[in-house]
Coordinates of C-alpha atoms and ligand atoms in Angstrom, one line a residue:
Chain A
M2 CA 21.7 31.8 -32.3
T3 CA 21.5 28.0 -31.5
A4 CA 24.1 25.4 -30.5
T5 CA 25.9 23.8 -33.4
T6 CA 25.2 20.2 -34.1
P7 CA 27.3 17.9 -32.1
T8 CA 30.0 16.2 -34.0
T9 CA 30.3 13.3 -31.6
D10 CA 27.7 11.9 -29.1
L11 CA 30.0 12.9 -26.2
A12 CA 29.1 16.3 -24.6
V13 CA 32.3 16.3 -22.5
Q14 CA 35.4 14.3 -22.9
A15 CA 38.3 14.7 -20.5
T16 CA 41.5 12.6 -20.8
G17 CA 44.2 13.0 -18.3
V18 CA 43.1 16.6 -17.4
G19 CA 45.1 18.3 -14.6
K20 CA 45.1 21.9 -13.2
V21 CA 47.9 23.5 -11.3
F22 CA 47.4 27.0 -9.8
P23 CA 50.7 28.8 -9.2
T24 CA 50.3 30.7 -5.9
K25 CA 52.8 32.6 -3.8
A26 CA 53.0 29.6 -1.3
G27 CA 53.8 27.2 -4.3
D28 CA 51.9 25.4 -6.8
V29 CA 48.5 24.1 -5.9
A30 CA 47.5 20.8 -7.8
A31 CA 43.7 21.4 -7.9
L32 CA 43.1 18.5 -10.3
T33 CA 45.1 15.4 -11.4
E34 CA 44.5 12.8 -14.0
V35 CA 40.9 13.5 -14.5
E36 CA 39.2 11.0 -16.9
L37 CA 35.5 11.8 -17.5
E38 CA 33.1 11.3 -20.3
V39 CA 29.6 12.8 -20.3
K40 CA 27.2 11.6 -23.1
A41 CA 24.8 13.9 -24.8
G42 CA 21.7 14.2 -22.8
E43 CA 23.2 12.7 -19.8
F44 CA 22.9 14.1 -16.2
V45 CA 26.3 13.8 -14.3
S46 CA 26.9 15.2 -10.8
L47 CA 30.3 15.9 -9.3
I48 CA 30.3 15.4 -5.7
G49 CA 33.2 15.7 -3.0
P50 CA 34.4 17.6 0.0
S51 CA 35.0 21.4 -0.6
G52 CA 38.5 21.9 -2.2
C53 CA 38.5 18.7 -4.2
G54 CA 38.4 20.7 -7.4
K55 CA 34.6 20.3 -8.5
S56 CA 34.4 24.1 -9.4
T57 CA 37.9 24.0 -11.0
L58 CA 36.7 21.0 -13.4
L59 CA 33.5 22.8 -14.1
R60 CA 35.4 26.1 -15.1
L61 CA 37.8 24.1 -17.3
I62 CA 34.9 22.7 -19.2
A63 CA 33.5 26.2 -19.4
D64 CA 36.8 27.6 -20.6
L65 CA 36.8 30.2 -17.8
D66 CA 40.2 28.6 -16.8
Q67 CA 42.6 26.5 -18.9
A68 CA 43.7 23.0 -18.2
S69 CA 47.5 22.7 -17.4
S70 CA 47.7 19.3 -18.8
G71 CA 45.6 16.6 -20.7
E72 CA 42.9 17.1 -23.2
L73 CA 39.5 18.5 -22.9
T74 CA 36.9 18.5 -25.7
I75 CA 33.3 19.6 -25.6
F76 CA 31.1 18.1 -28.4
G77 CA 34.4 17.2 -30.0
K78 CA 35.8 20.6 -30.0
P79 CA 38.3 22.5 -27.8
A80 CA 36.7 24.1 -24.8
R81 CA 37.5 27.6 -26.1
R82 CA 35.7 26.9 -29.5
A83 CA 32.6 25.5 -27.6
R84 CA 32.4 28.6 -25.5
I85 CA 32.6 30.8 -28.5
D86 CA 29.9 28.7 -30.2
Q87 CA 27.6 29.0 -27.1
D88 CA 27.5 25.2 -26.7
Y89 CA 27.0 25.5 -23.1
G90 CA 24.9 27.4 -20.6
I91 CA 26.3 28.0 -17.1
A92 CA 24.7 28.8 -13.6
F93 CA 26.4 29.4 -10.3
Q94 CA 25.6 29.3 -6.6
Q95 CA 24.8 33.0 -6.9
A96 CA 22.2 33.8 -9.5
G97 CA 24.5 36.6 -10.7
L98 CA 21.7 38.7 -12.3
L99 CA 22.3 42.2 -13.3
P100 CA 20.3 44.1 -10.8
W101 CA 19.5 47.0 -13.3
R102 CA 17.8 44.6 -15.6
T103 CA 14.3 43.2 -15.4
V104 CA 13.8 39.4 -15.3
A105 CA 13.0 39.5 -19.0
A106 CA 16.1 41.5 -19.8
N107 CA 18.3 39.2 -17.8
I108 CA 17.0 36.1 -19.4
G109 CA 17.5 37.8 -22.8
L110 CA 21.0 39.0 -22.2
P111 CA 22.9 36.1 -23.9
L112 CA 20.6 36.5 -26.9
E113 CA 21.1 40.3 -27.0
L114 CA 24.9 39.8 -26.9
H115 CA 24.6 37.5 -30.0
K116 CA 22.5 39.9 -31.9
V117 CA 19.4 37.9 -32.0
G118 CA 16.5 40.0 -33.2
K119 CA 14.1 41.7 -30.9
A120 CA 11.1 39.7 -31.9
E121 CA 12.8 36.3 -31.8
R122 CA 14.3 37.4 -28.5
D123 CA 11.0 38.3 -26.9
A124 CA 9.5 35.2 -28.1
R125 CA 12.3 33.1 -26.6
V126 CA 12.3 34.9 -23.3
A127 CA 8.5 34.3 -23.0
E128 CA 9.1 30.7 -23.6
L129 CA 11.8 30.5 -21.1
A130 CA 9.9 32.4 -18.4
E131 CA 7.1 30.0 -18.9
L132 CA 9.4 27.1 -18.6
V133 CA 10.7 28.2 -15.1
G134 CA 7.3 29.4 -14.2
L135 CA 8.0 33.2 -14.0
T136 CA 5.8 34.5 -16.6
D137 CA 4.0 36.9 -14.1
F138 CA 7.3 38.3 -13.0
V139 CA 9.1 39.2 -16.3
D140 CA 8.8 42.9 -15.5
R141 CA 10.3 42.7 -12.0
Y142 CA 13.8 43.6 -11.0
P143 CA 16.1 41.0 -9.2
D144 CA 15.8 42.8 -5.8
Q145 CA 12.0 42.1 -5.9
L146 CA 12.5 38.4 -6.2
S147 CA 13.1 35.7 -3.6
G148 CA 16.5 33.7 -3.8
G149 CA 14.7 30.8 -5.3
M150 CA 13.0 32.9 -8.1
Q151 CA 16.4 34.7 -8.8
Q152 CA 17.9 31.3 -9.3
R153 CA 15.3 30.2 -11.6
V154 CA 15.9 33.4 -13.6
A155 CA 19.6 32.3 -13.7
I156 CA 18.5 28.9 -15.0
A157 CA 16.3 30.4 -17.7
R158 CA 19.2 32.5 -18.7
S159 CA 21.5 29.6 -18.9
L160 CA 19.1 27.9 -21.3
A161 CA 18.5 30.9 -23.6
A162 CA 20.9 30.0 -26.4
R163 CA 19.5 26.4 -26.5
P164 CA 22.7 24.8 -25.3
K165 CA 23.2 21.2 -25.4
L166 CA 25.3 21.1 -22.3
L167 CA 24.3 22.8 -18.9
L168 CA 27.1 23.5 -16.4
M169 CA 25.9 24.1 -12.9
D170 CA 28.0 24.9 -9.8
E171 CA 25.9 24.4 -6.6
P172 CA 23.0 26.3 -8.1
F173 CA 20.7 25.4 -5.1
G174 CA 23.4 25.6 -2.6
A175 CA 22.2 28.9 -1.1
L176 CA 18.4 27.9 -0.9
D177 CA 16.3 26.5 1.8
E178 CA 15.4 22.8 1.8
M179 CA 11.9 23.2 0.4
T180 CA 12.8 25.5 -2.4
R181 CA 15.8 23.3 -3.1
E182 CA 13.7 20.2 -3.5
Y183 CA 11.1 21.9 -5.7
L184 CA 13.9 23.2 -8.1
Q185 CA 15.4 19.7 -8.2
G186 CA 12.2 18.4 -9.6
E187 CA 11.9 21.3 -12.0
L188 CA 15.5 21.0 -13.1
T189 CA 15.1 17.2 -14.0
R190 CA 11.9 18.2 -15.9
I191 CA 13.8 21.0 -17.8
A192 CA 16.8 18.7 -18.6
A193 CA 14.6 16.0 -19.9
E194 CA 12.4 18.6 -22.1
T195 CA 15.5 20.2 -23.5
G196 CA 17.5 17.1 -23.9
A197 CA 20.7 18.8 -22.7
A198 CA 23.4 17.0 -21.0
V199 CA 24.1 18.5 -17.5
V200 CA 27.3 18.6 -15.3
F201 CA 26.1 19.5 -11.9
V202 CA 28.4 20.2 -8.9
T203 CA 26.9 19.7 -5.6
H204 CA 28.0 18.6 -2.0
S205 CA 24.7 17.1 -1.2
I206 CA 24.4 13.3 -1.6
P207 CA 20.6 13.1 -1.8
E208 CA 20.6 15.9 -4.4
A209 CA 23.2 14.2 -6.6
V210 CA 21.4 10.9 -6.4
F211 CA 18.0 12.3 -7.1
L212 CA 19.1 14.2 -10.1
S213 CA 21.8 12.2 -11.7
D214 CA 22.2 9.3 -14.2
R215 CA 25.8 9.0 -12.8
V216 CA 27.3 10.4 -9.6
V217 CA 31.1 11.2 -10.0
V218 CA 32.8 11.0 -6.5
M219 CA 35.9 13.3 -6.1
S220 CA 38.4 13.7 -3.3
P221 CA 41.0 16.4 -2.5
R222 CA 44.7 16.9 -2.2
P223 CA 45.2 16.3 -5.0
G224 CA 41.8 16.8 -6.6
R225 CA 40.8 13.5 -8.4
I226 CA 37.9 11.3 -9.3
T227 CA 37.8 8.3 -6.9
D228 CA 34.6 6.7 -7.9
V229 CA 31.8 6.8 -10.5
I230 CA 28.3 5.5 -9.4
E231 CA 25.5 4.7 -11.9
T232 CA 22.2 5.4 -10.2
G233 CA 20.0 3.6 -12.8
L234 CA 16.9 5.4 -11.3
G235 CA 15.3 5.7 -14.7
E236 CA 13.6 8.7 -16.4
V237 CA 11.0 9.6 -14.0
R238 CA 12.3 11.8 -11.0
D239 CA 9.3 12.6 -8.8
E240 CA 8.7 12.9 -5.1
A241 CA 7.9 9.2 -4.8
L242 CA 11.5 8.5 -5.9
R243 CA 12.7 10.2 -2.8
E244 CA 11.0 7.5 -0.7
S245 CA 12.0 4.5 -2.7
P246 CA 14.4 1.9 -1.5
A247 CA 16.4 2.0 -4.8
Y248 CA 17.1 5.7 -4.1
F249 CA 18.2 5.1 -0.5
E250 CA 20.4 2.2 -1.6
K251 CA 22.3 4.6 -4.1
V252 CA 22.4 7.3 -1.4
T253 CA 24.2 4.9 0.9
A254 CA 26.5 3.8 -2.0
V255 CA 27.6 7.3 -2.8
R256 CA 28.1 8.0 1.0
E257 CA 30.3 5.0 1.2
A258 CA 32.3 5.9 -1.8
L259 CA 32.6 9.5 -0.5
H260 CA 33.7 8.7 3.0
G261 CA 35.7 5.6 1.9
T262 CA 37.9 4.1 4.6
K263 CA 37.5 7.2 6.8
V264 CA 34.1 5.8 8.1
E265 CA 35.5 2.6 8.9
R266 CA 38.5 4.0 10.8
A267 CA 36.1 6.2 12.9
N268 CA 34.1 3.0 13.7
E269 CA 37.2 1.1 14.8
R270 CA 38.1 3.6 17.6
Chain B
M121 CA 0.5 48.9 -2.9
T122 CA 2.5 50.8 -5.5
S123 CA 0.7 54.0 -4.4
G124 CA 1.6 53.5 -0.8
R125 CA 5.1 53.0 -1.8
A126 CA 5.3 56.1 -4.0
Q127 CA 3.6 58.1 -1.1
G128 CA 6.3 56.8 1.4
G129 CA 9.0 57.7 -1.1
A130 CA 7.6 61.2 -1.5
A131 CA 7.5 61.7 2.2
R132 CA 11.0 60.4 2.6
R133 CA 12.1 62.8 -0.1
W134 CA 10.8 65.8 2.0
V135 CA 12.7 64.8 5.1
P136 CA 16.1 66.1 3.9
V137 CA 14.4 69.4 2.7
A138 CA 12.9 69.7 6.1
W139 CA 16.2 69.1 7.7
G140 CA 17.9 71.6 5.4
A141 CA 15.3 74.3 6.2
A142 CA 15.6 73.7 9.9
G143 CA 19.5 74.1 9.6
I144 CA 19.1 77.4 7.9
V145 CA 16.7 78.7 10.6
A146 CA 19.1 77.3 13.3
V147 CA 22.1 79.2 11.8
A148 CA 20.0 82.4 11.5
L149 CA 18.9 82.0 15.1
L150 CA 22.5 81.5 16.4
W151 CA 23.7 84.4 14.4
E152 CA 21.1 86.8 16.0
L153 CA 21.5 85.1 19.4
Y154 CA 25.3 85.7 19.5
K155 CA 24.9 89.2 18.0
F156 CA 22.5 89.9 21.0
V157 CA 24.6 88.5 23.8
G158 CA 28.1 88.9 22.5
P159 CA 30.2 92.0 23.4
S160 CA 30.2 94.7 20.6
E161 CA 34.0 94.8 20.3
G162 CA 34.4 90.9 20.6
V163 CA 36.6 89.4 23.1
V164 CA 40.4 89.9 22.9
I165 CA 43.1 88.4 25.0
G166 CA 46.6 89.6 25.6
Q167 CA 45.9 93.2 24.7
V168 CA 48.5 95.8 25.5
E169 CA 46.9 98.9 26.9
G170 CA 47.0 101.8 24.5
E171 CA 48.3 99.8 21.6
A172 CA 45.7 99.4 18.9
G173 CA 45.4 96.0 17.1
S174 CA 47.4 94.1 19.7
G175 CA 46.2 90.9 21.3
V176 CA 44.2 87.9 19.7
L177 CA 40.6 88.2 18.9
I178 CA 39.0 85.1 20.2
L179 CA 35.3 86.0 19.8
P180 CA 34.1 88.0 16.9
R181 CA 32.9 91.6 17.2
T182 CA 29.1 92.0 17.1
H183 CA 28.4 95.5 16.1
D184 CA 26.4 96.3 13.0
R185 CA 29.4 96.8 10.8
A186 CA 31.0 93.4 11.6
M187 CA 27.6 91.4 11.9
P188 CA 24.7 92.9 10.1
H189 CA 21.2 91.7 11.2
I190 CA 19.9 88.9 8.9
W191 CA 17.0 91.2 8.0
T192 CA 19.4 93.9 7.0
M193 CA 21.2 91.5 4.7
I194 CA 17.9 90.5 3.1
G195 CA 16.6 94.0 2.8
R196 CA 19.9 95.0 1.2
L197 CA 19.2 92.5 -1.6
F198 CA 16.3 94.7 -2.7
E199 CA 18.3 98.0 -2.7
P200 CA 20.2 99.3 -5.7
T201 CA 23.6 97.5 -6.2
S202 CA 25.9 100.5 -5.9
G203 CA 23.5 103.4 -5.3
G204 CA 21.7 105.5 -7.9
S205 CA 19.6 103.9 -10.5
T206 CA 21.6 100.6 -10.6
P207 CA 19.5 97.4 -10.5
P208 CA 18.6 95.8 -7.2
L209 CA 21.4 93.8 -5.6
F210 CA 19.6 90.5 -6.0
V211 CA 19.4 91.1 -9.8
S212 CA 23.0 91.7 -10.1
V213 CA 23.8 88.8 -7.8
A214 CA 21.7 86.5 -10.0
Q215 CA 23.3 87.7 -13.1
A216 CA 26.8 87.1 -11.8
A217 CA 25.9 83.7 -10.4
L218 CA 24.4 82.7 -13.7
L219 CA 27.6 83.6 -15.5
S220 CA 29.7 81.6 -13.0
L221 CA 27.3 78.8 -13.1
G222 CA 27.6 78.6 -17.0
I223 CA 31.3 78.6 -16.7
A224 CA 31.4 76.1 -14.0
A225 CA 29.0 73.9 -16.1
V226 CA 31.4 74.0 -19.1
G227 CA 34.3 73.2 -16.7
W228 CA 32.3 70.3 -15.3
L229 CA 31.7 69.0 -18.7
I230 CA 35.3 69.1 -19.7
G231 CA 36.3 67.6 -16.4
V232 CA 33.8 64.8 -16.7
A233 CA 34.9 64.0 -20.2
V234 CA 38.6 64.0 -19.3
G235 CA 38.0 62.1 -16.1
M236 CA 35.9 59.5 -17.9
L237 CA 38.5 59.0 -20.6
L238 CA 41.3 58.6 -18.0
G239 CA 39.2 56.1 -16.0
L240 CA 38.4 54.1 -19.1
V241 CA 42.0 54.0 -20.3
M242 CA 43.4 53.2 -16.8
Q243 CA 40.9 50.2 -16.3
R244 CA 41.7 48.9 -19.9
W245 CA 45.5 49.0 -19.5
K246 CA 46.7 48.2 -16.1
L247 CA 50.1 49.6 -17.1
L248 CA 48.6 53.0 -17.7
E249 CA 47.0 52.9 -14.3
W250 CA 50.4 52.4 -12.7
G251 CA 51.8 55.3 -14.9
L252 CA 49.0 57.7 -14.6
L253 CA 47.4 57.4 -11.2
P254 CA 50.2 58.8 -9.2
W255 CA 50.3 61.9 -11.5
I256 CA 46.7 62.4 -11.3
V257 CA 46.8 62.3 -7.5
V258 CA 49.9 64.7 -7.5
S259 CA 48.1 67.1 -9.9
Q260 CA 45.5 67.9 -7.2
I261 CA 48.3 69.1 -4.8
V262 CA 49.4 71.9 -7.1
P263 CA 47.5 74.9 -5.6
L264 CA 44.9 76.5 -7.8
I265 CA 46.3 80.0 -7.3
A266 CA 49.6 78.9 -8.6
F267 CA 48.1 77.1 -11.5
A268 CA 45.4 79.7 -12.5
P269 CA 47.8 82.4 -13.9
V270 CA 49.6 79.9 -15.9
V271 CA 46.4 78.8 -17.7
N272 CA 45.4 82.4 -18.1
A273 CA 48.7 83.2 -19.8
I274 CA 48.7 80.3 -22.0
G275 CA 45.0 81.3 -23.1
N276 CA 46.1 84.8 -23.7
Q277 CA 49.0 83.5 -25.9
I278 CA 46.6 81.3 -27.9
D279 CA 44.2 84.3 -28.3
R280 CA 47.1 86.4 -29.6
G281 CA 48.1 83.7 -31.9
G282 CA 44.8 84.1 -33.8
T283 CA 42.5 81.4 -32.2
P284 CA 40.0 83.3 -30.1
W285 CA 40.4 82.2 -26.4
P286 CA 38.0 84.2 -24.2
Q287 CA 38.9 84.7 -20.7
W288 CA 36.0 82.5 -19.5
L289 CA 37.4 79.6 -21.2
S290 CA 40.5 79.8 -19.0
V291 CA 38.2 79.9 -16.0
A292 CA 36.4 76.9 -17.3
V293 CA 39.6 75.0 -17.9
I294 CA 40.8 75.8 -14.3
A295 CA 37.4 74.6 -12.9
S296 CA 37.7 71.4 -14.9
Y297 CA 41.2 70.8 -13.5
L298 CA 39.5 70.4 -10.2
A299 CA 36.4 68.5 -11.5
F300 CA 38.2 65.7 -13.4
F301 CA 39.9 64.2 -10.5
P302 CA 37.0 62.6 -8.7
V303 CA 35.5 61.5 -12.0
A304 CA 38.8 59.7 -13.1
V305 CA 39.0 57.9 -9.7
G306 CA 35.3 57.1 -9.5
V307 CA 35.1 55.8 -13.0
L308 CA 38.2 53.6 -12.5
R309 CA 36.7 52.1 -9.2
G310 CA 33.2 51.8 -10.8
L311 CA 34.5 50.0 -13.9
E312 CA 36.2 47.5 -11.7
A313 CA 33.1 47.1 -9.4
P314 CA 31.5 44.1 -11.4
D315 CA 31.6 40.8 -9.4
R316 CA 33.7 37.9 -10.6
I317 CA 30.7 36.0 -11.4
H318 CA 29.3 38.6 -13.7
L319 CA 32.7 38.8 -15.5
D320 CA 32.7 35.1 -15.8
L321 CA 29.2 35.1 -17.3
M322 CA 30.2 37.6 -19.9
R323 CA 33.2 35.5 -20.8
S324 CA 30.9 32.5 -21.1
Y325 CA 28.8 34.5 -23.6
A326 CA 32.1 35.1 -25.4
A327 CA 31.5 38.9 -25.0
G328 CA 34.5 41.0 -25.8
Y329 CA 35.7 44.4 -24.4
W330 CA 33.1 46.7 -25.8
P331 CA 29.9 44.5 -25.2
T332 CA 31.3 43.9 -21.6
L333 CA 32.0 47.7 -21.2
L334 CA 28.5 48.6 -22.4
R335 CA 26.3 45.9 -20.7
L336 CA 28.3 45.3 -17.6
R337 CA 31.1 47.6 -16.7
L338 CA 29.4 51.0 -17.3
P339 CA 26.0 50.2 -15.7
A340 CA 27.8 48.6 -12.8
S341 CA 29.9 51.9 -12.3
V342 CA 26.8 54.2 -11.8
P343 CA 26.8 53.8 -8.0
H344 CA 30.5 55.0 -8.0
L345 CA 30.0 57.5 -10.6
L346 CA 27.1 59.6 -9.2
P347 CA 29.1 60.7 -6.0
A348 CA 32.1 61.4 -8.2
L349 CA 29.9 63.6 -10.5
R350 CA 28.5 65.4 -7.4
L351 CA 31.9 66.1 -6.1
A352 CA 33.0 67.3 -9.6
A353 CA 30.2 69.7 -9.6
A354 CA 31.1 71.1 -6.2
N355 CA 34.8 71.3 -7.3
A356 CA 33.9 73.0 -10.7
V357 CA 31.9 75.7 -8.8
L358 CA 34.7 76.3 -6.3
G359 CA 37.2 76.3 -9.1
A360 CA 35.3 78.7 -11.3
V361 CA 34.8 81.1 -8.4
V362 CA 38.4 80.9 -7.4
A363 CA 39.7 81.2 -10.8
E364 CA 37.7 84.3 -11.6
V365 CA 39.2 86.0 -8.7
S366 CA 42.7 84.9 -9.3
I367 CA 42.8 85.9 -12.9
G368 CA 40.6 89.0 -12.6
M369 CA 37.6 88.0 -14.9
R370 CA 34.7 90.4 -14.6
G371 CA 31.1 89.6 -14.2
G372 CA 31.1 86.4 -12.2
I373 CA 30.2 86.0 -8.6
G374 CA 33.6 85.6 -7.2
R375 CA 34.7 88.9 -8.5
M376 CA 31.6 90.5 -7.2
L377 CA 32.1 89.0 -3.7
I378 CA 35.7 90.5 -3.5
Q379 CA 34.5 93.8 -4.9
L380 CA 31.6 94.2 -2.3
A381 CA 33.8 92.8 0.5
G382 CA 36.2 95.7 -0.2
Q383 CA 33.4 98.2 0.5
A384 CA 32.2 96.4 3.6
S385 CA 33.1 99.0 6.1
S386 CA 30.7 101.5 4.5
D387 CA 28.1 98.9 3.3
P388 CA 28.4 95.9 5.6
A389 CA 25.3 93.9 4.4
A390 CA 26.3 94.1 0.7
P391 CA 28.8 91.2 0.5
W392 CA 26.2 88.9 1.9
G393 CA 24.2 89.2 -1.2
P394 CA 26.9 87.5 -3.4
M395 CA 27.6 85.1 -0.4
F396 CA 24.0 83.9 -0.6
G397 CA 24.4 83.8 -4.3
S398 CA 27.2 81.4 -4.2
I399 CA 25.5 79.2 -1.7
V400 CA 22.4 79.0 -4.0
L401 CA 24.9 78.3 -6.8
G402 CA 26.3 75.3 -5.2
L403 CA 22.8 74.0 -4.4
I404 CA 21.7 74.3 -8.0
A405 CA 24.9 72.5 -9.1
A406 CA 24.4 69.6 -6.7
G407 CA 20.6 69.5 -7.6
S408 CA 21.3 69.2 -11.2
V409 CA 23.6 66.2 -10.6
A410 CA 20.9 64.7 -8.2
L411 CA 18.5 64.9 -11.3
I412 CA 21.0 62.8 -13.3
G413 CA 20.9 60.3 -10.4
L414 CA 17.1 60.2 -10.5
G415 CA 17.3 59.3 -14.3
L416 CA 19.7 56.5 -13.5
K417 CA 18.0 55.1 -10.5
N418 CA 17.6 51.6 -12.0
Y419 CA 21.3 51.4 -12.0
R420 CA 21.5 51.9 -8.3
R421 CA 19.5 48.7 -7.4
G422 CA 21.3 46.1 -5.5
E423 CA 20.6 42.4 -6.0
A424 CA 19.0 41.1 -2.9
T425 CA 20.7 38.0 -1.6
A426 CA 18.2 35.2 -1.1
Ligands
ADP695 N1 42.3 30.7 -8.7 C1 42.9 29.8 -7.7 N2 44.1 30.1 -7.5 C2 44.7 29.3 -6.6 N3 44.1 28.2 -6.0 C3 42.9 27.9 -6.5 C4 42.2 28.7 -7.3 N4 40.9 28.2 -7.5 C5 40.9 27.1 -6.9 N5 42.1 26.9 -6.2 C6 42.4 25.8 -5.3 O1 42.1 24.6 -6.0 C7 41.4 23.7 -5.1 C8 40.2 23.2 -5.6 O2 39.2 24.3 -5.6 P1 37.7 24.2 -6.1 O3 37.7 23.7 -7.5 O4 37.0 25.6 -5.8 O5 37.0 23.1 -5.1 P2 35.5 22.8 -4.8 O6 34.8 23.5 -5.8 O7 35.5 21.3 -5.0 O8 35.3 23.2 -3.4 C9 41.4 24.3 -3.8 O9 42.5 23.8 -3.1 C10 41.6 25.8 -4.0 O10 42.1 26.4 -3.0
MG696 MG1 33.1 25.0 -5.5

């Protein structure tokens, strides 16, 4: 099962998207008036303080929740259709591996569910294990892996159906700094190799800048997009980039966009 | 590395066995110790002089009719069951225990099937959980001795109606009545055990009810299911033994226990035979379920967090 051919060159198009959660204490406006376009193959990060609706937006794109207002299309189709067509792969902060399945069986789960034949599945799993550098661990169980390795399995699994869109909700959030930087490098390589568009939720400014073509800055109460910053850092994302002035400049730009007037006010006092 | 781990595992498996054996030895020692130091007629308080049976016995009698020696009990196992050329007691006990075990196993199977079905249905339709769960809980409050004759009567009626309904089937049904409860509750909890993230993932794969049940809910329910199956096994044995006695079925260990206890004043060591038999019965039942757990051990792994 492979992703169907995109009918537009837009991976995600959101126009006037809003989400209201009805709760006992009244309605919570998690998102209002979100306008967002993600081009095919583009890497976009969503950044903002917690509670600004990053996860909510990602879940709407994934059709795990439904928008209360506005229009949301994935490759030109409704989110629900895109989910059923396996147009996206998704990964969360927790790896969410099934503990009773080996690494190989975890990676192959989406294929198994879509009745991909055993031979084809095995070949694809081997390919993905290679891609995330876990070839020697395919027979292990999740409890025998480190957190970083588990997260790599989760990424391989999200790529199984060859989606043209990857949705990631703070996938490196629970990892130590070393593993995190290593996996960031791996992810940019994988994204480039597969040509998939990525919507990546994070609350780390350096992470957002290092990975992305564009950084979408959000702010809470109500959740909305306040700024979009092009990084213009080009194709190659290596360790040298982390030391470059262009990179620092963008980190500063995102930080200012994120803190807005709050930083100035703190300085005035 | 793997062999070291396996050896460690094997050593760990023997620890509970060693504790179990130590427990048995301790009980036997206590028994003999109390029999040695305790007064032969026990300790009775508030006895009225010259009035037999008055007062309250606060410590049991220790004479040989009340508390036979451990070795007398064991020796009795090898003597004829009821004098003459009847087979040794242990053979009769084993036969009776086997019959009860078979009936309890049938009761367990019925109970597990019914319990699973109820658990599945209640998980699938929340409305049924509301409607059924209170009744399932209430059902366990009805005492078995009140319930057993009713089942027996219904069974006899079916039998008279032409469909053969042997008495052991009634016993199995009564046993299943105690066995289904932990399974229904355990399955319901187990099927609802998967994390939100796993359910979200299955949804993202556009997996419907059945694939989600087979690939996620059932495997995730195993850690809840195994204790429920163990409890169901214990309940089935208990139910079978009590049911035999209360509907008067012959040949099982419960009936044998009652019979021999009736003759205890002349043959005090005899009832201990079926007593040991029923303990072994419980161990075999629990052990069989433990074997199921061994087969499912991959489903009891937890996901290590980072
Ligand atoms: N299922 C829900 N029910 C009610 N409120 C929710 C729900 N999910 C999220 N919210 C609320 O929506 C807002 C945005 O949440 P979220 O998208 O998780 O933020 P972020 O991922 O940026 O930290 C928060 O105020 C949160 O409390
Ligand atoms: Mg979040």
